[in-house]
Short mmCIF file of C-alpha atoms and ligand atoms in Angstrom, two decimals:
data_model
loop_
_atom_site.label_atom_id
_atom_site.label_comp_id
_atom_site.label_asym_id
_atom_site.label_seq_id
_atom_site.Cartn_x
_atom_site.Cartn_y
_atom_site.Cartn_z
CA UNK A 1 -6.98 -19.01 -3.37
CA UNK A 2 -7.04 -18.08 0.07
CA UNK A 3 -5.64 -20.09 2.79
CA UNK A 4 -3.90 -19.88 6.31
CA UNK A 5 -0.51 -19.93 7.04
CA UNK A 6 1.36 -20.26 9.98
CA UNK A 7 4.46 -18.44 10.02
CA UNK A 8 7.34 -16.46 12.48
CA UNK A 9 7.98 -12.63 12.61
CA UNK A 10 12.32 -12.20 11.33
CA UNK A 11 12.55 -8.77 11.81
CA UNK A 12 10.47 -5.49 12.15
CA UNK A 13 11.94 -1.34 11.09
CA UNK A 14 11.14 1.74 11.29
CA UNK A 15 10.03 3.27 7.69
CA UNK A 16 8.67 6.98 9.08
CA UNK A 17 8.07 8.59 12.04
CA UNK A 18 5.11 5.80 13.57
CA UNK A 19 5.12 3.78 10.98
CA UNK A 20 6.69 0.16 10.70
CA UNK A 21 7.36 -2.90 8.61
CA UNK A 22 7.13 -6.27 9.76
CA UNK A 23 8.71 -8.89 8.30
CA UNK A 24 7.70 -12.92 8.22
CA UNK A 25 9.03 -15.53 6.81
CA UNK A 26 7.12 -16.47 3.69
CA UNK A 27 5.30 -19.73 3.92
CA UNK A 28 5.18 -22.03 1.23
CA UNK A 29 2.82 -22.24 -1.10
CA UNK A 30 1.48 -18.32 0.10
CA UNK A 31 1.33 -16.71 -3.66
CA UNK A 32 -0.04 -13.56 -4.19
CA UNK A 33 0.10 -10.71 -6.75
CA UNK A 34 1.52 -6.94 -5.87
CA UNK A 35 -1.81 -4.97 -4.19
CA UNK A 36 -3.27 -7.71 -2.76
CA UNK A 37 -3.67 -8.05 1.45
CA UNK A 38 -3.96 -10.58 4.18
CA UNK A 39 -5.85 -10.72 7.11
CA UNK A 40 -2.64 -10.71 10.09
CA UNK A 41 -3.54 -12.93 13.69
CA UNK A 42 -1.59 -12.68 16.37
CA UNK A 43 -1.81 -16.09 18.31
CA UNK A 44 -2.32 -13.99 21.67
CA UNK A 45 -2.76 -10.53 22.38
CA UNK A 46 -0.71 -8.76 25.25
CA UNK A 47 -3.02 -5.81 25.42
CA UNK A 48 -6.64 -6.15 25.01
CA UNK A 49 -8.83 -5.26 22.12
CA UNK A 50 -12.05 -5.16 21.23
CA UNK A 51 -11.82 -5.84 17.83
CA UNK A 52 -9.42 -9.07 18.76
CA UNK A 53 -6.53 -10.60 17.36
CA UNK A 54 -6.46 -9.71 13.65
CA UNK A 55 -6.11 -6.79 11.13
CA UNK A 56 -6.49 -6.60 7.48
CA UNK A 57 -2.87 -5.14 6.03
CA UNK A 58 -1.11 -4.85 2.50
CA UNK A 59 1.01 -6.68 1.87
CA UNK A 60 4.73 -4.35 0.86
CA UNK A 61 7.04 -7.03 -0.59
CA UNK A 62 7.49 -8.20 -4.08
CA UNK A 63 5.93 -11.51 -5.24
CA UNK A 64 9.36 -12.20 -6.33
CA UNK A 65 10.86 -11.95 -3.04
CA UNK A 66 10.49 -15.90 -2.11
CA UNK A 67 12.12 -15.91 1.43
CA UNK A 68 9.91 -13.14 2.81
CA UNK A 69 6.58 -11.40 3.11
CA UNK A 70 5.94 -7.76 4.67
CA UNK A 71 2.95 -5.50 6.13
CA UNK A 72 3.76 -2.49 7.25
CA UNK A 73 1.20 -0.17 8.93
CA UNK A 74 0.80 3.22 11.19
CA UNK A 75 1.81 2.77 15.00
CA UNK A 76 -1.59 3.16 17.07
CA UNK A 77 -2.62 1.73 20.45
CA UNK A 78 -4.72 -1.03 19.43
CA UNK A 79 -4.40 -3.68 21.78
CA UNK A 80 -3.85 -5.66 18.38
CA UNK A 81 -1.10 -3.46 17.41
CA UNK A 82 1.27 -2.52 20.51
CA UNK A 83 1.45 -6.32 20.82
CA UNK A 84 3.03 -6.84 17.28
CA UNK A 85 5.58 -4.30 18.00
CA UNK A 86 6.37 -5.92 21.25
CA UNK A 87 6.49 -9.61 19.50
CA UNK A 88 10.58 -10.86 19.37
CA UNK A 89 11.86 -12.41 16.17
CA UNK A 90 10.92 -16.04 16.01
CA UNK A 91 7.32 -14.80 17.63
CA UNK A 92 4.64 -17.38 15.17
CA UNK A 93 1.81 -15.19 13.22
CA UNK A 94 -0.92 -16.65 11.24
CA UNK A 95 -1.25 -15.25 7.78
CA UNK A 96 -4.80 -15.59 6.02
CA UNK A 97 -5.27 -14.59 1.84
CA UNK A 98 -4.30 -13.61 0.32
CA UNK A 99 -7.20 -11.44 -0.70
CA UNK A 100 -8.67 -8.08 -3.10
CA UNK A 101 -8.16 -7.31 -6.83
CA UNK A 102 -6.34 -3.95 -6.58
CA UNK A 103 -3.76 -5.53 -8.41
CA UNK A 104 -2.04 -3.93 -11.47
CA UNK A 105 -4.03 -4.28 -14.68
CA UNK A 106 -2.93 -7.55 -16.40
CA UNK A 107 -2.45 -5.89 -19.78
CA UNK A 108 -0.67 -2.02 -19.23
CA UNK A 109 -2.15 -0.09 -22.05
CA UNK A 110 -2.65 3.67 -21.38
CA UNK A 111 -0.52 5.54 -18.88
CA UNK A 112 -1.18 4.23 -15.02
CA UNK A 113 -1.77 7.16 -12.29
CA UNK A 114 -1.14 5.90 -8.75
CA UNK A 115 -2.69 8.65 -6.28
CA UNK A 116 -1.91 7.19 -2.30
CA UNK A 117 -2.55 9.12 0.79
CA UNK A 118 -0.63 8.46 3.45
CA UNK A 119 0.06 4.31 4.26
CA UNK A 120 -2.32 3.88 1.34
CA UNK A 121 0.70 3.63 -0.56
CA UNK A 122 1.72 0.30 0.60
CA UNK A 123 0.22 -1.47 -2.65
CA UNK A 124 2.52 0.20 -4.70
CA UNK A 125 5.47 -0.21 -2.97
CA UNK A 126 4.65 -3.71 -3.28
CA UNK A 127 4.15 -3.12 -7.02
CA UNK A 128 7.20 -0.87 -7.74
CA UNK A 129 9.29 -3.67 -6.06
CA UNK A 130 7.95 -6.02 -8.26
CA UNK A 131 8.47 -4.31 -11.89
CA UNK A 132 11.85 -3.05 -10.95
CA UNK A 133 13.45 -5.84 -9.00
CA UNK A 134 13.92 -7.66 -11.82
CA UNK A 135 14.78 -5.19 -14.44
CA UNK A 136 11.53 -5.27 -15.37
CA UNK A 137 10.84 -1.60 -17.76
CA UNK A 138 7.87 -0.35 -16.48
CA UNK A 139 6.04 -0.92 -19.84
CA UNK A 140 3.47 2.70 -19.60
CA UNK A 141 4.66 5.66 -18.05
CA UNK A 142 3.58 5.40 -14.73
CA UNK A 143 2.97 8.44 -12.12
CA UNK A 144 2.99 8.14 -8.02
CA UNK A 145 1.23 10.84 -6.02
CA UNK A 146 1.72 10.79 -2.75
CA UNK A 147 0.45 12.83 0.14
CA UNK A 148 1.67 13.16 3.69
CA UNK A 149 0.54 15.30 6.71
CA UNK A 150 4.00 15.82 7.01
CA UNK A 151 7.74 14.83 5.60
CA UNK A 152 8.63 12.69 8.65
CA UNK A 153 5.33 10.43 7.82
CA UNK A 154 6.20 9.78 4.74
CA UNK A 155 7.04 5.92 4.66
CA UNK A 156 9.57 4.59 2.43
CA UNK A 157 10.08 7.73 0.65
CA UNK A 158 13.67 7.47 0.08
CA UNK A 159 13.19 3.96 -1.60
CA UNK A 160 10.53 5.88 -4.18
CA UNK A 161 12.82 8.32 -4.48
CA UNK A 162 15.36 5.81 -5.70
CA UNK A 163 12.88 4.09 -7.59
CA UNK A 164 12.45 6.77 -9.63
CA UNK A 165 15.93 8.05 -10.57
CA UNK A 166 16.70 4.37 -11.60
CA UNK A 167 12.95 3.20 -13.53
CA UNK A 168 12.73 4.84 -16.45
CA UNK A 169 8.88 5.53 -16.70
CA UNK A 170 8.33 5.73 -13.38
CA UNK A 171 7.66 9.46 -12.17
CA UNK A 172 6.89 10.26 -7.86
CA UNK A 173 5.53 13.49 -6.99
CA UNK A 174 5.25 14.19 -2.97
CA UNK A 175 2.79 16.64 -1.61
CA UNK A 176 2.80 17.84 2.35
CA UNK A 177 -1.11 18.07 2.50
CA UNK A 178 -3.98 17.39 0.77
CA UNK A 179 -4.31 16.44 -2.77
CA UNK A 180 -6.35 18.91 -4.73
CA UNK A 181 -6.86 19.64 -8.02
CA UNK A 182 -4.32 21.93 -8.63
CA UNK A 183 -1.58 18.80 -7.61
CA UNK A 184 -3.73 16.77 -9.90
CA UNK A 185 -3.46 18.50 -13.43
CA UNK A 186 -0.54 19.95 -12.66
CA UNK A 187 1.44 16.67 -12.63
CA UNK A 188 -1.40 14.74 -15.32
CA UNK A 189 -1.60 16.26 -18.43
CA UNK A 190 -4.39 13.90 -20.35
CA UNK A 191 -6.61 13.09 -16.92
CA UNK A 192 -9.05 11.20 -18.96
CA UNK A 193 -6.49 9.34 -20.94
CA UNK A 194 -5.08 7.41 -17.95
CA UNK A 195 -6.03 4.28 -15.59
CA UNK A 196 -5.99 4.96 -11.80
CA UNK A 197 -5.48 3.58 -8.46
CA UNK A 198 -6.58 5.36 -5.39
CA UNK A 199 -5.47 3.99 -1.79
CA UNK A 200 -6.14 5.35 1.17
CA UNK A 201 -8.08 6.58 4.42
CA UNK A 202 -11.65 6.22 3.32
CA UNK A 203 -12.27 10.40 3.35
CA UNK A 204 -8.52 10.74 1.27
CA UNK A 205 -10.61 7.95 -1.59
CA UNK A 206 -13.81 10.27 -1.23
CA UNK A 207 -12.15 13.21 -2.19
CA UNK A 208 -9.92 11.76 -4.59
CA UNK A 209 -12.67 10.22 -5.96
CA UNK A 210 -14.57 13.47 -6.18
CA UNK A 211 -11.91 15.55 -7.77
CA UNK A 212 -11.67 12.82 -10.49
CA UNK A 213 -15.08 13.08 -10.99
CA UNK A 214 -14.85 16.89 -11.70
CA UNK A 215 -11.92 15.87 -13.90
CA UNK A 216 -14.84 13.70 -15.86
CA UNK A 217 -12.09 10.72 -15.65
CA UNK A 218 -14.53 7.57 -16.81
CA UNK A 219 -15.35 5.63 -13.25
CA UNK A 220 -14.65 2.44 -15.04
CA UNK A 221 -10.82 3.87 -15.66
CA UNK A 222 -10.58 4.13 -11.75
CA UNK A 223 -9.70 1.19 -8.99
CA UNK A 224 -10.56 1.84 -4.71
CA UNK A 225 -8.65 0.57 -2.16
CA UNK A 226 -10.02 1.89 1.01
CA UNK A 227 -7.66 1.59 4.10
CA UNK A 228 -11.29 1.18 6.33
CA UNK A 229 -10.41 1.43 9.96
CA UNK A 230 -8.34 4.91 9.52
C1 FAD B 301 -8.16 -3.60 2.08
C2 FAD B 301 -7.51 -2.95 3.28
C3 FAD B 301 -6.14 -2.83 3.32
C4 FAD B 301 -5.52 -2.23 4.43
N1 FAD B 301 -4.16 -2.09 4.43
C5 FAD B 301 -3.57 -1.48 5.46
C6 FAD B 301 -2.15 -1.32 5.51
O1 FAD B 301 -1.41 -1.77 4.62
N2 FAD B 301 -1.61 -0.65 6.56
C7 FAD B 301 -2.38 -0.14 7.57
O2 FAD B 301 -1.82 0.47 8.49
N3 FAD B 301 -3.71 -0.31 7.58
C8 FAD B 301 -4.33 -0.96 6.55
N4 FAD B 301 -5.69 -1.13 6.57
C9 FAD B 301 -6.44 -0.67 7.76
C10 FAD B 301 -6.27 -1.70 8.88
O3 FAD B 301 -7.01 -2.87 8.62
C11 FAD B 301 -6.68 -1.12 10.26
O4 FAD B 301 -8.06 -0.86 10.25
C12 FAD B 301 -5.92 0.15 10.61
O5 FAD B 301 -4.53 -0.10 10.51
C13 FAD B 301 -6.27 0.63 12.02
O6 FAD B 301 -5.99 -0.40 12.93
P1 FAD B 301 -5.69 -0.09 14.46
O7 FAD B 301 -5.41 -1.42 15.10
O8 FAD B 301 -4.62 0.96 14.56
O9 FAD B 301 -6.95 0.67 14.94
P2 FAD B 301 -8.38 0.21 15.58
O10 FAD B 301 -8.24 -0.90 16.56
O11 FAD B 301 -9.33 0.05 14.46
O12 FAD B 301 -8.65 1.53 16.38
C14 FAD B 301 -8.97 2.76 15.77
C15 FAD B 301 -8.29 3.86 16.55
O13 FAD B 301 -8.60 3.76 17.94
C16 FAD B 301 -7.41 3.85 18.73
N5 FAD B 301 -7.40 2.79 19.77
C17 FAD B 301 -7.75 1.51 19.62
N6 FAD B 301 -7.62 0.84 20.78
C18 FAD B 301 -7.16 1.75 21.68
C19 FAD B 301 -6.79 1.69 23.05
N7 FAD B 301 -6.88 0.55 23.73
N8 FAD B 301 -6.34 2.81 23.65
C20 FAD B 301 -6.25 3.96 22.97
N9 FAD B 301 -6.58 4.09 21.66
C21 FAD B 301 -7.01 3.00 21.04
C22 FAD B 301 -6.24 3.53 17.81
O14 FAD B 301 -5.13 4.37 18.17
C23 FAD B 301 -6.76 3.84 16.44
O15 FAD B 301 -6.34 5.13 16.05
C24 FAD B 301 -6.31 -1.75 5.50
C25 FAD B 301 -7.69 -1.89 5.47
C26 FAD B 301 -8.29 -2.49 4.37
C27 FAD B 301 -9.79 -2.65 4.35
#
């Protein structure tokens, strides 16, 4: 159920070139599954902005992780956004959700394609945290494909990259560009055969979306999460 917390920012990094995670401490009683996201207020803005104090973000940590809760999110110049990078430690946030259902399938039962462009692929980090913090086998074989403009925007590539050498199941393919078909059945063999995600800038979903269509992947095999607002 959503609610709203009131919590404090501990620490915010770097994860690629403009790109950041921020770091709260987790209130209680905020539970949440891997996917979902929260709507973020800042109690006052330093720089103004017309579409005020809030933003919708994913959330990046692992509902296991009980101390802390993450968003992370591209640098811009949103009023809304160069004021959460200038916020110190300590600085109180309100946390509202948690919210969406692009959560993993309940029951894994046919292999599970994540496509993400760009910091669409925030879900998934949450969700690879989750199934691997633990020790938990990955129970499908499960594919990440992930698209960048370039290398240096690729967040938290180097803890996918470990992901995968250490999860059996667990498969990352990185593209610089655009995903197009070629990417796609050259790294899916049975297209039709799978569940997918798709996350990412609206016109990265479209085309996704499109190319899956020409695939003739069932729609009802296929979960959105548009990143509206990129
Ligand atoms: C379900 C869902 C999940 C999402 N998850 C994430 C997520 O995990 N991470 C993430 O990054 N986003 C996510 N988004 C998108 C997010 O909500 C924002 O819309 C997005 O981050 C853009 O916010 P912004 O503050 O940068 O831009 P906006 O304020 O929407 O501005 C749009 C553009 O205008 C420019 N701009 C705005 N104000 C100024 C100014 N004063 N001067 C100059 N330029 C300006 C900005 O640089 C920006 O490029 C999600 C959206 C949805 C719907």
């Amino acid at each position: 159920m959503s609610r709203i917390f009131a919590t404090s920012i501990v620490a915010r990094h770097s994860i690629a070139e403009n790109s950041v995670e921020v770091v709260f401490d987790r209130p209680p009683g905020f539970e949440y599954r891997s996917g979902q996201y929260i709507q973020l207020g800042l109690r006052s803005l330093l720089h103004r902005d017309a579409k005020g104090p809030s933003r919708v973000l994913s959330v990046s940590t692992s509902p296991h992780d009980t101390a802390t809760v993450a968003v992370a999110f591209r640098e811009s110049d949103s009023g809304f956004k160069r004021t959460l990078r200038q916020l110190a430690p300590g600085s109180e946030v309100l946390i509202e959700g948690p919210h969406g259902f692009y959560t993993l399938p309940r029951e894994l039962t046919r292999p599970l394609v994540l496509v993400a462009g760009g910091i669409g692929v925030v879900p998934y980090v949450s969700m690879l945290r989750y199934l691997t913090e633990w020790g938990i086998r990955i129970p499908v074989p499960m594919t990440l494909l992930y698209a960048n403009g370039t290398i240096e925007r690729a967040a938290y590539l180097d803890e996918l990259r470990k992901t995968a050498t250490r999860a059996p199941g667990f498969v990352l393919r990185h593209r610089i560009g655009l995903i197009d078909r070629n990417f796609l059945e050259r790294n899916v063999h049975d297209p039709r055969g799978c569940a997918w995600h798709v996350s990412g800038p609206p016109a990265m979903v479209c085309h996704v979306r499109n190319l899956l269509f020409h695939l003739r992947v069932d729609e009802a095999r296929i979960c959105y999460e548009e990143f509206s607002g990129y």
